[in-house]
CSV table of C-alpha atoms and ligand atoms in Angstrom, one decimal:
chain,number,residue,atom,x,y,z
A,108,MET,CA,22.2,5.3,16.9
A,109,ASN,CA,21.4,1.6,16.3
A,110,THR,CA,22.3,0.2,13.0
A,111,THR,CA,21.6,-3.4,11.9
A,112,GLU,CA,23.8,-5.5,9.8
A,113,ILE,CA,21.2,-7.4,7.7
A,114,LYS,CA,23.8,-9.3,5.6
A,115,PRO,CA,27.6,-9.3,6.0
A,116,ASP,CA,28.7,-5.7,5.3
A,117,ILE,CA,25.1,-4.6,4.4
A,118,TYR,CA,23.5,-2.3,7.0
A,119,TRP,CA,20.1,-0.8,7.7
A,120,VAL,CA,20.7,2.9,8.2
A,121,GLY,CA,17.2,4.2,7.8
A,122,GLY,CA,14.9,6.4,9.9
A,123,ILE,CA,12.0,5.6,12.2
A,124,ASP,CA,9.0,8.0,11.9
A,125,TRP,CA,7.3,7.0,15.2
A,126,ASP,CA,4.6,9.7,15.2
A,127,ILE,CA,3.5,10.0,11.6
A,128,ARG,CA,-0.3,9.3,11.4
A,129,ASN,CA,-1.1,10.8,8.0
A,130,PHE,CA,0.9,9.5,5.1
A,131,HIS,CA,-0.6,11.5,2.2
A,132,GLY,CA,-4.0,10.7,3.5
A,133,TYR,CA,-3.3,7.1,4.6
A,134,LEU,CA,-3.8,6.7,8.3
A,135,THR,CA,-0.5,5.2,9.6
A,136,GLN,CA,-1.6,4.3,13.1
A,137,ARG,CA,1.6,2.4,13.7
A,138,GLY,CA,3.9,5.0,12.2
A,139,THR,CA,6.5,4.0,9.6
A,140,THR,CA,10.1,3.7,8.7
A,141,TYR,CA,12.1,4.8,5.7
A,142,ASN,CA,14.7,2.1,5.1
A,143,ALA,CA,18.1,3.0,3.7
A,144,TYR,CA,20.8,0.4,3.3
A,145,LEU,CA,24.5,0.9,3.2
A,146,ILE,CA,26.6,-1.7,1.2
A,147,LEU,CA,30.3,-1.8,2.0
A,148,ASP,CA,32.3,-3.3,-0.8
A,149,GLU,CA,35.1,-2.0,-3.0
A,150,LYS,CA,32.6,0.6,-3.9
A,151,VAL,CA,30.3,1.9,-1.1
A,152,VAL,CA,26.6,2.2,-2.0
A,153,LEU,CA,23.8,3.8,-0.2
A,154,VAL,CA,20.5,2.4,-1.3
A,155,ASP,CA,17.7,5.0,-1.0
A,156,THR,CA,17.5,7.6,1.7
A,157,VAL,CA,14.9,8.9,4.2
A,158,LYS,CA,12.4,11.7,4.4
A,159,HIS,CA,14.2,15.0,4.8
A,160,TYR,CA,13.4,15.5,8.4
A,161,LEU,CA,15.0,12.2,9.4
A,162,PHE,CA,18.3,12.9,7.5
A,163,ASP,CA,20.3,13.5,10.7
A,164,GLU,CA,19.2,10.2,12.0
A,165,MET,CA,20.3,8.4,8.8
A,166,LEU,CA,23.6,10.3,8.8
A,167,ALA,CA,24.3,9.4,12.4
A,168,ARG,CA,23.8,5.7,11.5
A,169,ILE,CA,26.0,6.0,8.5
A,170,LYS,CA,28.7,7.7,10.5
A,171,GLU,CA,28.8,4.8,13.0
A,172,ILE,CA,29.9,2.6,10.1
A,173,ILE,CA,31.9,4.8,7.7
A,174,ASP,CA,32.8,8.3,6.9
A,175,PRO,CA,30.0,9.4,4.6
A,176,SER,CA,32.4,11.0,2.2
A,177,LYS,CA,33.4,7.4,1.2
A,178,ILE,CA,30.0,6.7,-0.4
A,179,ASP,CA,30.6,6.1,-4.1
A,180,PHE,CA,27.0,5.6,-5.2
A,181,VAL,CA,23.6,6.7,-4.0
A,182,LEU,CA,21.1,4.3,-5.5
A,183,SER,CA,17.6,5.8,-6.0
A,184,ASN,CA,15.2,3.0,-6.7
A,185,HIS,CA,12.2,5.4,-6.6
A,186,VAL,CA,11.8,9.2,-6.8
A,187,GLU,CA,9.1,9.8,-4.3
A,188,MET,CA,10.3,12.1,-1.5
A,189,ASP,CA,10.1,9.6,1.4
A,190,HIS,CA,13.0,7.8,-0.2
A,191,SER,CA,14.9,10.5,-2.2
A,192,GLY,CA,14.2,13.5,0.1
A,193,SER,CA,17.6,13.3,1.7
A,194,ILE,CA,19.7,12.7,-1.5
A,195,PRO,CA,20.6,16.5,-1.7
A,196,LYS,CA,21.9,16.4,1.9
A,197,ILE,CA,23.9,13.2,1.7
A,198,LEU,CA,25.5,14.4,-1.5
A,199,GLU,CA,26.8,17.4,0.5
A,200,PHE,CA,28.9,14.8,2.4
A,201,ALA,CA,29.5,12.3,-0.4
A,202,LYS,CA,30.6,15.0,-2.9
A,203,ASN,CA,31.9,12.6,-5.6
A,204,ALA,CA,29.0,10.1,-5.4
A,205,LYS,CA,27.1,9.2,-8.5
A,206,VAL,CA,23.3,8.8,-8.4
A,207,ILE,CA,22.2,5.5,-9.8
A,208,THR,CA,18.6,5.6,-11.1
A,209,SER,CA,16.4,4.7,-14.0
A,210,THR,CA,15.8,7.0,-17.0
A,211,LYS,CA,12.5,8.1,-15.5
A,212,GLY,CA,14.2,8.3,-12.1
A,213,GLU,CA,16.7,10.8,-13.6
A,214,LYS,CA,13.9,12.8,-15.1
A,215,GLY,CA,11.9,12.8,-11.8
A,216,LEU,CA,14.9,13.7,-9.6
A,217,SER,CA,16.0,16.4,-12.0
A,218,ARG,CA,12.5,17.9,-12.1
A,219,HIS,CA,12.2,17.7,-8.4
A,220,PHE,CA,15.6,18.9,-7.1
A,221,LYS,CA,16.7,21.0,-10.2
A,222,LYS,CA,20.3,19.8,-9.5
A,223,ASP,CA,23.0,18.8,-12.0
A,224,TRP,CA,23.9,15.6,-10.3
A,225,ASP,CA,26.3,13.0,-11.7
A,226,PHE,CA,23.7,10.4,-12.8
A,227,HIS,CA,24.5,6.8,-13.6
A,228,VAL,CA,21.3,5.8,-15.5
A,229,VAL,CA,20.5,2.1,-15.6
A,230,LYS,CA,18.1,0.2,-17.9
A,231,SER,CA,16.2,-2.9,-16.8
A,232,GLY,CA,18.6,-5.8,-16.8
A,233,ASP,CA,21.7,-3.7,-16.4
A,234,THR,CA,24.3,-4.7,-13.7
A,235,LEU,CA,27.0,-2.9,-11.8
A,236,ASN,CA,29.9,-4.6,-10.2
A,237,ILE,CA,30.9,-3.0,-6.9
A,238,GLY,CA,33.6,-5.6,-5.9
A,239,LYS,CA,32.5,-8.9,-4.4
A,240,ARG,CA,28.9,-8.1,-5.5
A,241,THR,CA,27.1,-7.2,-8.6
A,242,LEU,CA,24.0,-5.1,-8.4
A,243,HIS,CA,21.2,-6.1,-10.8
A,244,PHE,CA,18.5,-3.6,-11.7
A,245,VAL,CA,15.0,-4.6,-12.7
A,246,HIS,CA,12.6,-1.9,-13.7
A,247,THR,CA,9.1,-2.4,-12.2
A,248,PRO,CA,7.1,0.4,-13.8
A,249,MET,CA,3.9,1.4,-11.9
A,250,VAL,CA,4.9,-0.7,-8.9
A,251,HIS,CA,4.0,1.8,-8.0
A,252,TRP,CA,5.5,4.8,-10.0
A,253,PRO,CA,6.7,4.9,-13.6
A,254,ASP,CA,10.3,5.3,-12.3
A,255,SER,CA,10.2,2.4,-9.8
A,256,MET,CA,12.8,-0.2,-10.0
A,257,VAL,CA,14.2,-3.0,-7.7
A,258,THR,CA,17.8,-4.0,-7.0
A,259,TYR,CA,18.8,-7.6,-6.6
A,260,ILE,CA,22.1,-8.8,-5.2
A,261,PRO,CA,22.6,-12.4,-6.1
A,262,GLU,CA,25.7,-12.9,-3.9
A,263,ASP,CA,23.6,-12.1,-0.9
A,264,LYS,CA,20.3,-13.5,-2.2
A,265,LEU,CA,18.9,-10.1,-1.3
A,266,LEU,CA,16.1,-8.2,-3.0
A,267,LEU,CA,15.8,-4.5,-2.4
A,268,PRO,CA,12.3,-3.7,-3.8
A,269,ASN,CA,11.8,-0.2,-2.5
A,270,ASP,CA,8.0,0.3,-1.9
A,271,GLY,CA,7.1,-3.3,-2.9
A,272,PHE,CA,6.4,-5.6,0.1
A,273,GLY,CA,6.5,-2.6,2.4
A,274,GLN,CA,4.4,-2.0,5.5
A,275,HIS,CA,3.9,1.2,7.5
A,276,ILE,CA,5.2,0.1,11.0
A,277,ALA,CA,7.5,2.0,13.2
A,278,THR,CA,9.4,-0.5,15.3
A,279,SER,CA,12.8,-1.0,16.9
A,280,GLU,CA,12.9,-4.5,15.4
A,281,ARG,CA,14.0,-4.9,11.8
A,282,PHE,CA,12.9,-8.5,10.9
A,283,ASP,CA,9.6,-10.1,10.2
A,284,ASP,CA,10.0,-13.0,12.8
A,285,GLU,CA,10.6,-10.4,15.5
A,286,ILE,CA,7.1,-9.0,14.9
A,287,GLY,CA,4.9,-11.9,13.9
A,288,TRP,CA,2.9,-12.8,10.8
A,289,GLU,CA,-0.6,-11.5,11.9
A,290,ILE,CA,0.4,-7.9,12.4
A,291,LEU,CA,2.6,-7.9,9.3
A,292,ARG,CA,-0.1,-9.4,7.1
A,293,GLU,CA,-2.5,-6.8,8.3
A,294,GLU,CA,-0.1,-3.9,7.6
A,295,ALA,CA,1.3,-5.3,4.4
A,296,GLY,CA,-2.4,-5.8,3.3
A,297,LYS,CA,-3.3,-2.2,4.2
A,298,TYR,CA,-0.2,-1.0,2.4
A,299,TYR,CA,-1.1,-3.0,-0.7
A,300,ALA,CA,-4.8,-1.9,-0.6
A,301,ASN,CA,-3.9,1.8,-0.3
A,302,ILE,CA,-0.8,2.1,-2.5
A,303,VAL,CA,-0.4,-0.9,-4.8
A,304,LEU,CA,-3.9,-2.1,-5.6
A,305,PRO,CA,-4.4,-0.3,-9.0
A,306,PHE,CA,-1.3,-2.0,-10.3
A,307,GLY,CA,-2.1,-5.7,-10.0
A,308,ASP,CA,-1.1,-6.5,-13.6
A,309,GLN,CA,2.3,-4.9,-13.1
A,310,VAL,CA,2.8,-6.6,-9.8
A,311,LYS,CA,2.1,-10.0,-11.5
A,312,LYS,CA,4.8,-9.1,-14.1
A,313,ALA,CA,7.2,-8.0,-11.4
A,314,ILE,CA,6.7,-11.3,-9.4
A,315,GLU,CA,7.2,-13.2,-12.7
A,316,ALA,CA,10.4,-11.3,-13.4
A,317,LEU,CA,11.7,-12.1,-9.9
A,318,SER,CA,10.5,-15.7,-9.8
A,319,GLY,CA,13.7,-17.2,-11.1
A,320,LEU,CA,15.9,-15.4,-8.6
A,321,LYS,CA,17.3,-17.0,-5.5
A,322,ILE,CA,16.1,-14.7,-2.7
A,323,ASP,CA,16.3,-15.3,1.1
A,324,MET,CA,15.8,-11.8,2.2
A,325,ILE,CA,13.5,-9.0,0.9
A,326,ALA,CA,14.4,-5.6,2.3
A,327,PRO,CA,11.7,-3.0,1.4
A,328,SER,CA,11.8,0.7,2.0
A,329,HIS,CA,9.1,0.7,4.7
A,330,GLY,CA,8.7,-1.4,7.8
A,331,ILE,CA,10.4,-4.7,8.5
A,332,ILE,CA,12.6,-6.9,6.4
A,333,TRP,CA,11.3,-10.2,5.3
A,334,ARG,CA,13.4,-13.3,6.0
A,335,SER,CA,11.1,-15.8,7.6
A,336,PHE,CA,7.8,-15.2,5.9
A,337,ILE,CA,8.9,-14.7,2.3
A,338,PRO,CA,6.7,-17.6,0.9
A,339,LYS,CA,3.7,-16.2,2.9
A,340,ILE,CA,4.0,-12.6,1.7
A,341,LEU,CA,4.6,-13.8,-1.9
A,342,GLU,CA,1.5,-15.9,-1.7
A,343,GLU,CA,-0.5,-12.9,-0.4
A,344,TYR,CA,0.9,-10.6,-3.1
A,345,THR,CA,0.0,-13.1,-5.8
A,346,LYS,CA,-3.6,-13.3,-4.4
A,347,TRP,CA,-4.0,-9.6,-4.2
A,348,ALA,CA,-2.5,-8.9,-7.6
A,349,ASN,CA,-5.0,-11.4,-9.1
A,350,HIS,CA,-7.9,-9.6,-7.2
A,351,LYS,CA,-8.7,-12.8,-5.4
A,352,THR,CA,-11.0,-12.3,-2.5
A,353,ASP,CA,-12.7,-14.3,0.3
A,354,ASN,CA,-16.4,-14.9,0.4
A,355,LYS,CA,-16.9,-12.0,2.8
A,356,ALA,CA,-19.2,-9.0,2.7
A,357,LEU,CA,-18.3,-5.4,3.6
A,358,ILE,CA,-21.0,-2.8,4.3
A,359,VAL,CA,-19.7,0.7,4.1
A,360,TYR,CA,-22.1,3.6,4.7
A,361,ASP,CA,-22.8,6.9,6.3
A,362,SER,CA,-26.2,8.2,7.5
A,363,MET,CA,-27.8,11.6,8.2
A,364,TRP,CA,-30.7,10.7,10.5
A,365,GLY,CA,-30.2,7.0,11.0
A,366,SER,CA,-32.4,5.5,8.2
A,367,THR,CA,-29.5,4.4,6.0
A,368,GLU,CA,-27.8,3.0,9.1
A,369,LYS,CA,-30.9,1.0,9.9
A,370,MET,CA,-30.8,-0.4,6.3
A,371,ALA,CA,-27.0,-1.2,6.8
A,372,TYR,CA,-27.7,-3.2,9.9
A,373,LYS,CA,-30.7,-5.1,8.4
A,374,LEU,CA,-28.5,-6.0,5.4
A,375,MET,CA,-25.9,-7.3,7.8
A,376,GLU,CA,-28.5,-9.4,9.6
A,377,GLY,CA,-29.6,-11.0,6.3
A,378,LEU,CA,-26.0,-11.7,5.2
A,379,ILE,CA,-25.1,-13.2,8.6
A,380,GLU,CA,-28.2,-15.4,8.4
A,381,GLU,CA,-26.7,-16.8,5.3
A,382,LYS,CA,-23.5,-17.5,7.3
A,383,ILE,CA,-21.6,-14.8,5.4
A,384,HIS,CA,-18.7,-13.2,7.3
A,385,THR,CA,-19.8,-9.5,7.3
A,386,THR,CA,-18.0,-6.4,8.4
A,387,VAL,CA,-19.8,-3.0,8.9
A,388,ARG,CA,-17.9,0.2,8.6
A,389,CYS,CA,-19.5,3.6,9.1
A,390,LEU,CA,-17.6,6.4,7.4
A,391,LYS,CA,-18.1,8.7,10.3
A,392,THR,CA,-15.9,6.6,12.5
A,393,ASN,CA,-13.7,4.6,10.1
A,394,HIS,CA,-10.8,6.0,8.1
A,395,ILE,CA,-11.1,5.3,4.4
A,396,SER,CA,-7.6,3.8,4.3
A,397,ASP,CA,-8.8,1.2,6.9
A,398,VAL,CA,-11.9,0.5,5.0
A,399,MET,CA,-9.7,-0.2,1.9
A,400,THR,CA,-8.0,-2.9,4.0
A,401,ASP,CA,-11.4,-4.6,4.3
A,402,VAL,CA,-12.1,-4.1,0.6
A,403,LEU,CA,-8.9,-5.9,-0.3
A,404,THR,CA,-10.2,-9.3,0.9
A,405,SER,CA,-14.0,-8.8,0.5
A,406,LYS,CA,-15.8,-10.2,-2.5
A,407,MET,CA,-19.1,-8.3,-1.9
A,408,ILE,CA,-19.1,-4.6,-1.2
A,409,LEU,CA,-22.3,-2.9,-0.1
A,410,ILE,CA,-22.2,0.9,-0.1
A,411,GLY,CA,-24.9,3.1,1.4
A,412,SER,CA,-25.7,6.8,1.5
A,413,PRO,CA,-28.7,9.0,2.0
A,414,THR,CA,-29.3,11.6,-0.7
A,415,LEU,CA,-28.0,15.0,0.1
A,416,ASN,CA,-28.3,17.9,-2.4
A,417,ASN,CA,-29.1,15.4,-5.2
A,418,GLY,CA,-26.0,13.3,-4.5
A,419,VAL,CA,-24.2,11.2,-1.9
A,420,LEU,CA,-23.0,12.4,1.5
A,421,PRO,CA,-19.5,14.0,1.2
A,422,SER,CA,-18.0,11.2,3.3
A,423,VAL,CA,-19.4,8.6,0.9
A,424,GLY,CA,-18.3,10.8,-2.1
A,425,GLY,CA,-14.8,10.9,-0.7
A,426,PHE,CA,-14.8,7.1,-0.3
A,427,LEU,CA,-16.2,6.6,-3.8
A,428,THR,CA,-13.4,8.8,-5.2
A,429,TYR,CA,-10.8,6.9,-3.3
A,430,ILE,CA,-12.0,3.4,-4.3
A,431,LYS,CA,-12.5,4.5,-7.9
A,432,GLY,CA,-8.8,5.5,-8.0
A,433,LEU,CA,-7.7,2.3,-6.3
A,434,ARG,CA,-9.7,0.2,-8.8
A,435,PRO,CA,-10.5,-3.1,-7.0
A,436,ARG,CA,-11.7,-5.6,-9.5
A,437,ASN,CA,-13.9,-8.8,-9.5
A,438,ARG,CA,-16.2,-7.6,-6.8
A,439,LYS,CA,-20.0,-7.8,-6.4
A,440,GLY,CA,-21.7,-4.6,-5.5
A,441,PHE,CA,-24.9,-3.4,-4.0
A,442,SER,CA,-26.0,0.2,-3.2
A,443,PHE,CA,-28.6,1.4,-0.7
A,444,GLY,CA,-29.8,4.5,1.1
A,445,SER,CA,-32.8,6.5,2.3
A,446,TYR,CA,-33.9,9.8,0.8
A,447,GLY,CA,-36.4,12.6,1.4
A,448,TRP,CA,-37.0,14.2,-2.0
A,449,SER,CA,-35.4,12.5,-5.0
A,450,GLY,CA,-33.0,9.7,-4.0
A,451,GLN,CA,-30.1,10.0,-6.5
A,452,ALA,CA,-27.5,8.7,-4.1
A,453,VAL,CA,-28.2,5.0,-4.9
A,454,GLY,CA,-27.8,5.6,-8.6
A,455,GLU,CA,-24.6,7.6,-8.0
A,456,ILE,CA,-23.1,4.7,-6.1
A,457,GLU,CA,-24.2,2.2,-8.7
A,458,LYS,CA,-22.6,4.3,-11.4
A,459,VAL,CA,-19.2,4.0,-9.7
A,460,MET,CA,-19.6,0.3,-9.2
A,461,LYS,CA,-20.4,-0.1,-12.9
A,462,GLU,CA,-17.3,2.0,-13.8
A,463,LEU,CA,-15.3,-0.5,-11.7
A,464,LYS,CA,-16.9,-3.3,-13.7
A,465,TRP,CA,-18.3,-4.9,-10.6
A,466,GLU,CA,-21.2,-7.3,-10.9
A,467,LEU,CA,-24.4,-6.0,-9.4
A,468,PRO,CA,-26.4,-9.2,-8.6
A,469,ILE,CA,-29.5,-7.3,-7.5
A,470,GLU,CA,-30.8,-3.8,-8.0
A,471,GLY,CA,-29.9,-1.1,-5.4
A,472,LYS,CA,-32.5,-0.2,-2.8
A,473,LYS,CA,-33.7,3.2,-1.9
A,474,ILE,CA,-36.3,4.0,0.8
A,475,ASP,CA,-38.1,7.3,1.2
A,476,TYR,CA,-38.0,8.8,4.6
A,477,ILE,CA,-37.8,6.3,7.5
A,478,PRO,CA,-38.1,2.6,6.8
A,479,ASP,CA,-40.9,0.9,8.6
A,480,ASP,CA,-40.7,-2.6,10.0
A,481,ASP,CA,-42.0,-4.2,6.9
A,482,GLU,CA,-39.6,-2.3,4.7
A,483,LEU,CA,-36.7,-3.2,7.1
A,484,MET,CA,-37.7,-6.9,6.9
A,485,LYS,CA,-37.5,-6.6,3.1
A,486,VAL,CA,-34.1,-5.0,3.4
A,487,LYS,CA,-33.0,-8.0,5.5
A,488,GLU,CA,-34.3,-10.3,2.8
A,489,LEU,CA,-32.2,-8.4,0.3
A,490,GLY,CA,-29.2,-9.1,2.6
A,491,SER,CA,-30.0,-12.8,2.6
A,492,GLU,CA,-30.5,-12.7,-1.2
A,493,LEU,CA,-27.0,-11.1,-1.5
A,494,GLY,CA,-25.6,-13.8,0.7
A,495,LYS,CA,-27.0,-16.5,-1.5
A,496,ARG,CA,-25.4,-14.7,-4.5
A,497,MET,CA,-22.0,-14.6,-3.0
A,498,GLU,CA,-20.7,-17.6,-4.7
A,499,THR,CA,-22.7,-17.6,-7.9
B,213,LIG,FE1,7.4,5.0,-0.1
B,213,LIG,FE2,6.3,5.6,-3.3
B,213,LIG,O1,7.2,6.0,-1.7
């Protein structure tokens, strides 16, 4: 089993989930990793664990370095099972280990595992000396769970932020410069859009809390470890946390008999005529987690659905539910769709956009039955009009 020494006496001992494609509904087309780190000092600390089915892989890595019974502390930065799922198993080997966690972490782990573990509960700002190093704990509630915290090791200028700065990528490489910025930006963006997006205010606070620290390595719990692109990823996180977007349009739609699709493409033509970078995503062929990656950077979101049973198509309804939960702010919205009887879909979409407090520069457009050439020309004009409103 390959281990990687990321800093002197600090090892990556995680697991690689090469084939996972559905991570609680998020399409992980590149797989993922669960990163656990082993710190060798006067006290031995295992930082987080892996999903239960990769326990043997983690254990084999640990065994290459030390006898697991020598682990003094298992540090749980976050309760969710992709990181704490192997705690019960490792504690069978490290029988005397204490579990370091936050107050909410203790509650969550106790509720989940129903075990009477020896907890060492830490508050935000607490430290723990383990020999040459001192672990600093900073609670980062709602980034992205109430129990979430990060651990900082000043002697190594190392930040262990758990889910923060993660990306779902399964790779044999461990460091950012071994993969390249473009892929990482895309995957870190997708991760942020689908996991962290609702918590921008908390992310800003966390970045602020960490801003005074000397950090030359960020080792998250998913994907690669940042060492060369730290300023770039911090810049992106700051932009995302502030809901800053580019002057781009995203058209998301589904269609029953092709009329709403015709409208989508005419809107696209109008936007492109105004030199607006435009992306079109049909929900029949695009996964909602990929569409969210486009939402992250797009200022204008156009959503289209025909009316079915007095509402939107189920695919559009699913997307609206998803985006409502992820709460992107500071967007401009527009809704459109065809209908045969009553045409409620456009209003349903607008309702969600209003709930998200998006600006609606022009009223949504519904067309009964099949749009003719004149109507399609008018839809194109609406696209142009939206393009003109992009920056106003
Ligand atoms: Fe990667 Fe919130 O678990």
